[in-house]
Every structure is written in C-alpha cells, then in structure tokens.
Amino acid sequence: MAGTSPSLAGGEEYFFAAVGDRLIRYALDADGRMREIAALAMPCNVQYACLDPARALLYVACSNGGVGSRGDRHRLALVAVDGAMRMLMEPIALPHRPIHAALDLAGHRLLIAYNLPAALSVHALDGKGRVDRCIGHWEGADLVGWFPHQILPVPGSDEVLLTCRGDDATAEGAENPGSLRVLRIEQDQARLVQVVSPRGGFGFGPRNCAFHPTAPWMYAVLERQNALAMFQVCKGRIAAQPACTVGMLQHPERIHRPQLAGALELHPNGRFAYAVNRSHAVVPDGPHMVWAGGENSIVVFRLDARTGEPVRIQTTPLHGLHARCIAIAQGGRLLVAALRQASQRRTDAGVEDCPAGFSILRIGHDGCLAPLDHVAVPVGTGQLFWAGSGQDGER
C-alpha cells in the first residue's frame, strides 16, 4: 500500500519494535535520534507486524512458539497507532505460529504465512481495516512449498508471492527444496499459477524478496547460500532462473555457522538495495561467551539502472549479533538495523559488551551507510525479534 508511517511534529515519525510480548513505539527524527514513547502488551510474543499507514493500523502476529518451536497459542491483534496505542478488537486465534504478514495492494485483505507447518491464510478486512473473516487457510507442500518465510502482493496484479526457504539437509533428513510460488486467491480458493525453483529448488533458499518500485525486477535474499539473486519479471511472471546472483560475505572461505543472509530492503528511489549478513555463533572465552567470528553486517548494492544487476559497493559492520530486521525510515535518509540479542566480543582492549538495540545509519546520496548511533534496548533473556518503520517495500 502507498503511504508513509504515521508522523509526529518536528520531523519525527513513528518506529515500531517488539521485545517478547511488548510492542513498543518510538519517535525517530531525521538526525537519527530515537526515543521510546509508548508500549502495549500483546497476547503473546510478537512474531511480525504489518502497518497500514493510510489507516494508522498495525496488524500484529503473535505466538508462544518461536524459532524451531511450534507453540500452542497463536493470535492476530489489531492495534490503532494514530494516538495512544490501543487494541481495536479481541485478538483472533490463528491456527499456527505466524511468521510473516502483509496487506494486499488494495488494503482489502491481510495475508499471513506460517512455517511449521507450511501454510497460508487470507483474511478479509472491512472498510475500516478491521479483520472481518478468514477467507481461507491452505496447507500442503504441493501448494505452499517448504518453510514459507514471507508473503507479498505481486505488483500490478491480485496475486501473491510466497517465498519458501526450504531446509538444509541434516542427520535426520534430506534437504527440502526452496521455491518462489505465485498464487491466485479467488473467493475461497487458492490456485498455484507459478513455481520458480532453479535446480528443482535444491541449493536454493530464498528468505526475503522485494520488487523494484518502477522496473520489472525482483530481488531475493538466499538465506542458505548467503547471496542476493536478481530475477526479471514479465507480465507478473518471474523468470525461471535468476539473471545474476551475487555473494554477500566478505570471507566465504571461513564461515562460522550459523551464518545466514537475512532481511532485504530496497531504497524508495530504486537505486540501492540493502541486505543483512547475520550470525549468532558464540564461543567460550574464559568466563565469557564471545562472538565466534561470524559476519554481522549490512551489504549495500547499487542497482544498475539499465539491467537491474546488483553491484556490491559497501559492507558496513554491525556492532552486535544477528540483525533480524532492518527498515528504511525518514523518506530514505536513514536505515535502522535491529540487533536481536545482547552479546560480547573480544577486542584488543578486552571483552566488550554489545547490547541489543538499534544501529542507526545515515544513507548518503551514493547509497552508502554512515553510522550515527546505537540505541540500546534491554531485552533480558528475550530478544528484539521484530522492528519496522512502515516505509519498506512490504507495506
């Protein structure tokens, strides 16, 4: 949906995040100053949230499950963010742990993806944006693939894209293939209209996708391959093979697992892409547990204006572990990376604390990032699991 995040006086705008079941609203100004202004308890831990900026509504997907845990209590909450944050209706029960949510382009339906089990649900919204009813719920690998991680509306159509990461092979089982799946939702039926799965989806693990704002290109972060792939798009259909794939790691020869590619954002001007390298591996260092040496950074790509090819122009290190979410704010002038957990690292001066929180970076005219500030967020034994501004390409 078009629009910007709800704003405040003096050039500030709202920024949202969640620690456990605590939904937090911040004020963020153009100079990168951030302050907490409100918080609201959700039914259980926040997994993801989707902003409708036109109606100043936040759809909050919650669960007592987590990474690798299904949980047994799952809810969808609707929060008004036009003034004091407040619940607008009784939270709605969901069938599984929700992992991602998005609005369709018209703002008439809410789309929710689930990973365990792989599933998709679509919910009709009334004229005020309230959840009216569940249009349908679908499961089964033939339709929704393996490990859906994201759902997006396809620009220029009423179809949706389900980004399915798949799973690496383990001692317990073989690899599950990844795929990009385009579905059409008509009345109460979901129909698969396209599957993109290079090499049958083996060695292909897309986690997050983003459509270019003006050109027929789509970008996919390949979590399991630590790479960014670019696909041509023609008449709503994604090319069967990527036009190009670019590695994201500075030192792919010395990976400290888990080493994962993560969140993806395109700049509103369509000239740059930002993708995350994330790791949370730690090792003992005397009485401390310190970084194992994995790459935690944001990779900046310049997007060729003629071909769409991403060219890596900068890798900006993050001073903390595992940025699960990034968001572009202030009309494309700032990028905020949400570092999921508190950590420690070994430096020449000794062991340094690295608090969870927000790394705030200035976006230059050339697309490159310059650090401005780090705002620590106390998470205790929890995690800063979700954050967003409402200005990214998913809204």
Tab-separated table of N, CA and C in Angstrom, residues 1-83:
chain	number	residue	atom	x	y	z
A	1	MET	N	0.842	-1.188	0.000
A	1	MET	CA	0.000	0.000	0.000
A	1	MET	C	0.876	1.237	0.000
A	2	ALA	N	0.418	2.270	-0.663
A	2	ALA	CA	1.169	3.515	-0.672
A	2	ALA	C	0.997	4.217	0.659
A	3	GLY	N	1.955	5.100	0.950
A	3	GLY	CA	1.852	5.887	2.171
A	3	GLY	C	3.123	5.844	2.972
A	4	THR	N	3.190	6.667	3.996
A	4	THR	CA	4.326	6.672	4.898
A	4	THR	C	3.840	6.354	6.298
A	5	SER	N	4.781	6.087	7.186
A	5	SER	CA	4.403	5.750	8.543
A	5	SER	C	3.834	6.968	9.245
A	6	PRO	N	2.938	6.786	10.222
A	6	PRO	CA	2.373	7.920	10.939
A	6	PRO	C	3.470	8.803	11.510
A	7	SER	N	3.254	10.124	11.431
A	7	SER	CA	4.313	11.055	11.802
A	7	SER	C	3.916	11.895	13.006
A	8	LEU	N	4.934	12.511	13.581
A	8	LEU	CA	4.786	13.395	14.716
A	8	LEU	C	5.234	14.784	14.318
A	9	ALA	N	5.062	15.745	15.201
A	9	ALA	CA	5.516	17.098	14.926
A	9	ALA	C	7.037	17.147	14.945
A	10	GLY	N	7.592	18.181	14.292
A	10	GLY	CA	9.029	18.412	14.354
A	10	GLY	C	9.851	17.446	13.544
A	11	GLY	N	9.267	16.822	12.509
A	11	GLY	CA	10.031	15.935	11.642
A	11	GLY	C	10.216	14.534	12.186
A	12	GLU	N	9.621	14.219	13.336
A	12	GLU	CA	9.715	12.865	13.866
A	12	GLU	C	8.668	11.972	13.205
A	13	GLU	N	8.947	10.673	13.185
A	13	GLU	CA	7.966	9.703	12.729
A	13	GLU	C	7.993	8.508	13.663
A	14	TYR	N	6.937	7.724	13.611
A	14	TYR	CA	6.854	6.549	14.462
A	14	TYR	C	7.728	5.421	13.917
A	15	PHE	N	8.308	4.684	14.844
A	15	PHE	CA	9.045	3.466	14.536
A	15	PHE	C	8.593	2.431	15.549
A	16	PHE	N	8.402	1.183	15.115
A	16	PHE	CA	7.826	0.161	15.967
A	16	PHE	C	8.796	-1.003	16.145
A	17	ALA	N	8.709	-1.645	17.310
A	17	ALA	CA	9.550	-2.807	17.587
A	17	ALA	C	8.859	-3.655	18.648
A	18	ALA	N	9.406	-4.855	18.848
A	18	ALA	CA	8.834	-5.750	19.845
A	18	ALA	C	9.932	-6.535	20.541
A	19	VAL	N	9.820	-6.612	21.864
A	19	VAL	CA	10.642	-7.485	22.694
A	19	VAL	C	9.685	-8.401	23.434
A	20	GLY	N	9.717	-9.687	23.114
A	20	GLY	CA	8.747	-10.602	23.708
A	20	GLY	C	7.339	-10.186	23.329
A	21	ASP	N	6.454	-10.066	24.325
A	21	ASP	CA	5.072	-9.670	24.057
A	21	ASP	C	4.865	-8.168	24.175
A	22	ARG	N	5.954	-7.416	24.288
A	22	ARG	CA	5.868	-5.967	24.466
A	22	ARG	C	6.051	-5.263	23.125
A	23	LEU	N	4.975	-4.651	22.638
A	23	LEU	CA	5.019	-3.859	21.419
A	23	LEU	C	5.382	-2.429	21.814
A	24	ILE	N	6.415	-1.884	21.186
A	24	ILE	CA	6.958	-0.592	21.592
A	24	ILE	C	6.887	0.379	20.421
A	25	ARG	N	6.494	1.613	20.725
A	25	ARG	CA	6.513	2.667	19.710
A	25	ARG	C	7.569	3.698	20.092
A	26	TYR	N	8.376	4.050	19.095
A	26	TYR	CA	9.423	5.043	19.269
A	26	TYR	C	9.138	6.245	18.375
A	27	ALA	N	9.746	7.362	18.727
A	27	ALA	CA	9.812	8.512	17.836
A	27	ALA	C	11.227	8.566	17.274
A	28	LEU	N	11.334	8.745	15.969
A	28	LEU	CA	12.625	8.766	15.284
A	28	LEU	C	12.687	10.019	14.434
A	29	ASP	N	13.744	10.860	14.650
A	29	ASP	CA	13.844	12.073	13.841
A	29	ASP	C	14.876	11.907	12.738
A	30	ALA	N	14.984	12.917	11.886
A	30	ALA	CA	15.829	12.830	10.698
A	30	ALA	C	17.312	12.770	11.028
A	31	ASP	N	17.686	13.147	12.240
A	31	ASP	CA	19.085	13.076	12.664
A	31	ASP	C	19.414	11.754	13.348
A	32	GLY	N	18.452	10.828	13.385
A	32	GLY	CA	18.700	9.516	13.964
A	32	GLY	C	18.461	9.431	15.447
A	33	ARG	N	17.886	10.456	16.032
A	33	ARG	CA	17.576	10.387	17.463
A	33	ARG	C	16.280	9.615	17.656
A	34	MET	N	16.307	8.670	18.604
A	34	MET	CA	15.173	7.787	18.843
A	34	MET	C	14.815	7.805	20.315
A	35	ARG	N	13.510	7.841	20.596
A	35	ARG	CA	13.063	7.805	21.992
A	35	ARG	C	11.800	6.956	22.081
A	36	GLU	N	11.713	6.168	23.148
A	36	GLU	CA	10.518	5.365	23.374
A	36	GLU	C	9.398	6.269	23.865
A	37	ILE	N	8.200	6.093	23.294
A	37	ILE	CA	7.087	6.949	23.699
A	37	ILE	C	5.866	6.160	24.168
A	38	ALA	N	5.777	4.886	23.865
A	38	ALA	CA	4.615	4.108	24.312
A	38	ALA	C	4.932	2.629	24.182
A	39	ALA	N	4.186	1.832	24.940
A	39	ALA	CA	4.307	0.375	24.851
A	39	ALA	C	2.952	-0.237	25.167
A	40	LEU	N	2.718	-1.437	24.628
A	40	LEU	CA	1.446	-2.118	24.808
A	40	LEU	C	1.708	-3.622	24.829
A	41	ALA	N	1.104	-4.310	25.809
A	41	ALA	CA	1.275	-5.760	25.905
A	41	ALA	C	0.392	-6.452	24.875
A	42	MET	N	0.991	-7.421	24.173
A	42	MET	CA	0.281	-8.233	23.200
A	42	MET	C	-0.127	-9.569	23.831
A	43	PRO	N	-0.985	-10.350	23.160
A	43	PRO	CA	-1.452	-11.613	23.764
A	43	PRO	C	-0.329	-12.602	24.051
A	44	CYS	N	0.728	-12.599	23.243
A	44	CYS	CA	1.911	-13.433	23.427
A	44	CYS	C	3.026	-12.823	22.595
A	45	ASN	N	4.132	-13.500	22.449
A	45	ASN	CA	5.304	-12.897	21.825
A	45	ASN	C	5.026	-12.468	20.377
A	46	VAL	N	5.466	-11.266	20.051
A	46	VAL	CA	5.275	-10.737	18.699
A	46	VAL	C	6.225	-11.443	17.737
A	47	GLN	N	5.685	-11.947	16.635
A	47	GLN	CA	6.474	-12.590	15.600
A	47	GLN	C	6.724	-11.657	14.418
A	48	TYR	N	5.709	-10.875	14.071
A	48	TYR	CA	5.809	-9.945	12.950
A	48	TYR	C	4.643	-8.969	13.068
A	49	ALA	N	4.789	-7.801	12.432
A	49	ALA	CA	3.691	-6.838	12.394
A	49	ALA	C	3.693	-6.139	11.048
A	50	CYS	N	2.531	-5.750	10.611
A	50	CYS	CA	2.335	-5.140	9.299
A	50	CYS	C	1.547	-3.854	9.484
A	51	LEU	N	2.094	-2.745	8.992
A	51	LEU	CA	1.475	-1.434	9.167
A	51	LEU	C	0.630	-1.057	7.962
A	52	ASP	N	-0.578	-0.581	8.224
A	52	ASP	CA	-1.387	0.097	7.211
A	52	ASP	C	-1.253	1.590	7.488
A	53	PRO	N	-0.362	2.300	6.770
A	53	PRO	CA	-0.120	3.706	7.097
A	53	PRO	C	-1.307	4.603	6.801
A	54	ALA	N	-2.132	4.242	5.809
A	54	ALA	CA	-3.269	5.083	5.463
A	54	ALA	C	-4.295	5.127	6.591
A	55	ARG	N	-4.482	3.997	7.276
A	55	ARG	CA	-5.466	3.936	8.361
A	55	ARG	C	-4.823	4.002	9.739
A	56	ALA	N	-3.482	4.063	9.800
A	56	ALA	CA	-2.744	4.073	11.073
A	56	ALA	C	-3.124	2.864	11.925
A	57	LEU	N	-3.046	1.677	11.292
A	57	LEU	CA	-3.341	0.420	11.956
A	57	LEU	C	-2.129	-0.497	11.864
A	58	LEU	N	-1.900	-1.256	12.915
A	58	LEU	CA	-0.824	-2.232	12.937
A	58	LEU	C	-1.437	-3.607	13.182
A	59	TYR	N	-1.203	-4.537	12.241
A	59	TYR	CA	-1.657	-5.912	12.382
A	59	TYR	C	-0.505	-6.700	12.988
A	60	VAL	N	-0.701	-7.242	14.179
A	60	VAL	CA	0.385	-7.837	14.957
A	60	VAL	C	0.155	-9.339	15.082
A	61	ALA	N	1.075	-10.117	14.515
A	61	ALA	CA	1.003	-11.579	14.556
A	61	ALA	C	1.808	-12.080	15.748
A	62	CYS	N	1.181	-12.863	16.611
A	62	CYS	CA	1.775	-13.263	17.889
A	62	CYS	C	1.718	-14.783	18.056
A	63	SER	N	2.634	-15.304	18.887
A	63	SER	CA	2.631	-16.736	19.181
A	63	SER	C	3.505	-16.999	20.395
A	64	ASN	N	3.185	-18.080	21.131
A	64	ASN	CA	4.114	-18.519	22.181
A	64	ASN	C	5.129	-19.512	21.627
A	65	GLY	N	5.093	-19.742	20.312
A	65	GLY	CA	6.132	-20.516	19.652
A	65	GLY	C	7.303	-19.618	19.291
A	66	GLY	N	8.280	-20.187	18.615
A	66	GLY	CA	9.455	-19.426	18.230
A	66	GLY	C	10.254	-20.192	17.208
A	67	VAL	N	11.522	-19.798	17.042
A	67	VAL	CA	12.386	-20.463	16.067
A	67	VAL	C	12.522	-21.940	16.432
A	68	GLY	N	12.029	-22.804	15.570
A	68	GLY	CA	12.085	-24.244	15.815
A	68	GLY	C	11.050	-24.765	16.788
A	69	SER	N	10.147	-23.898	17.269
A	69	SER	CA	9.123	-24.309	18.234
A	69	SER	C	7.750	-23.920	17.707
A	70	ARG	N	6.839	-24.861	17.649
A	70	ARG	CA	5.521	-24.585	17.090
A	70	ARG	C	4.635	-23.765	18.026
A	71	GLY	N	4.763	-23.991	19.333
A	71	GLY	CA	3.873	-23.319	20.266
A	71	GLY	C	2.456	-23.844	20.169
A	72	ASP	N	1.583	-23.334	21.056
A	72	ASP	CA	0.192	-23.783	21.049
A	72	ASP	C	-0.795	-22.635	21.258
A	73	ARG	N	-0.293	-21.406	21.175
A	73	ARG	CA	-1.184	-20.240	21.314
A	73	ARG	C	-0.749	-19.194	20.298
A	74	HIS	N	-1.647	-18.898	19.362
A	74	HIS	CA	-1.300	-18.017	18.252
A	74	HIS	C	-2.438	-17.018	18.049
A	75	ARG	N	-2.092	-15.729	17.940
A	75	ARG	CA	-3.120	-14.704	17.877
A	75	ARG	C	-2.752	-13.619	16.863
A	76	LEU	N	-3.785	-12.989	16.315
A	76	LEU	CA	-3.643	-11.806	15.476
A	76	LEU	C	-4.318	-10.646	16.198
A	77	ALA	N	-3.541	-9.597	16.480
A	77	ALA	CA	-4.068	-8.433	17.179
A	77	ALA	C	-4.101	-7.243	16.222
A	78	LEU	N	-5.070	-6.363	16.414
A	78	LEU	CA	-5.183	-5.138	15.627
A	78	LEU	C	-4.996	-3.954	16.566
A	79	VAL	N	-3.993	-3.124	16.279
A	79	VAL	CA	-3.622	-2.023	17.157
A	79	VAL	C	-3.751	-0.703	16.403
A	80	ALA	N	-4.467	0.251	16.980
A	80	ALA	CA	-4.529	1.603	16.429
A	80	ALA	C	-3.289	2.369	16.874
A	81	VAL	N	-2.656	3.076	15.939
A	81	VAL	CA	-1.427	3.798	16.263
A	81	VAL	C	-1.539	5.277	15.903
A	82	ASP	N	-2.772	5.781	15.800
A	82	ASP	CA	-2.961	7.188	15.457
A	82	ASP	C	-2.821	8.110	16.648
A	83	GLY	N	-2.851	7.566	17.858
A	83	GLY	CA	-2.661	8.337	19.077
A	83	GLY	C	-2.014	7.421	20.089
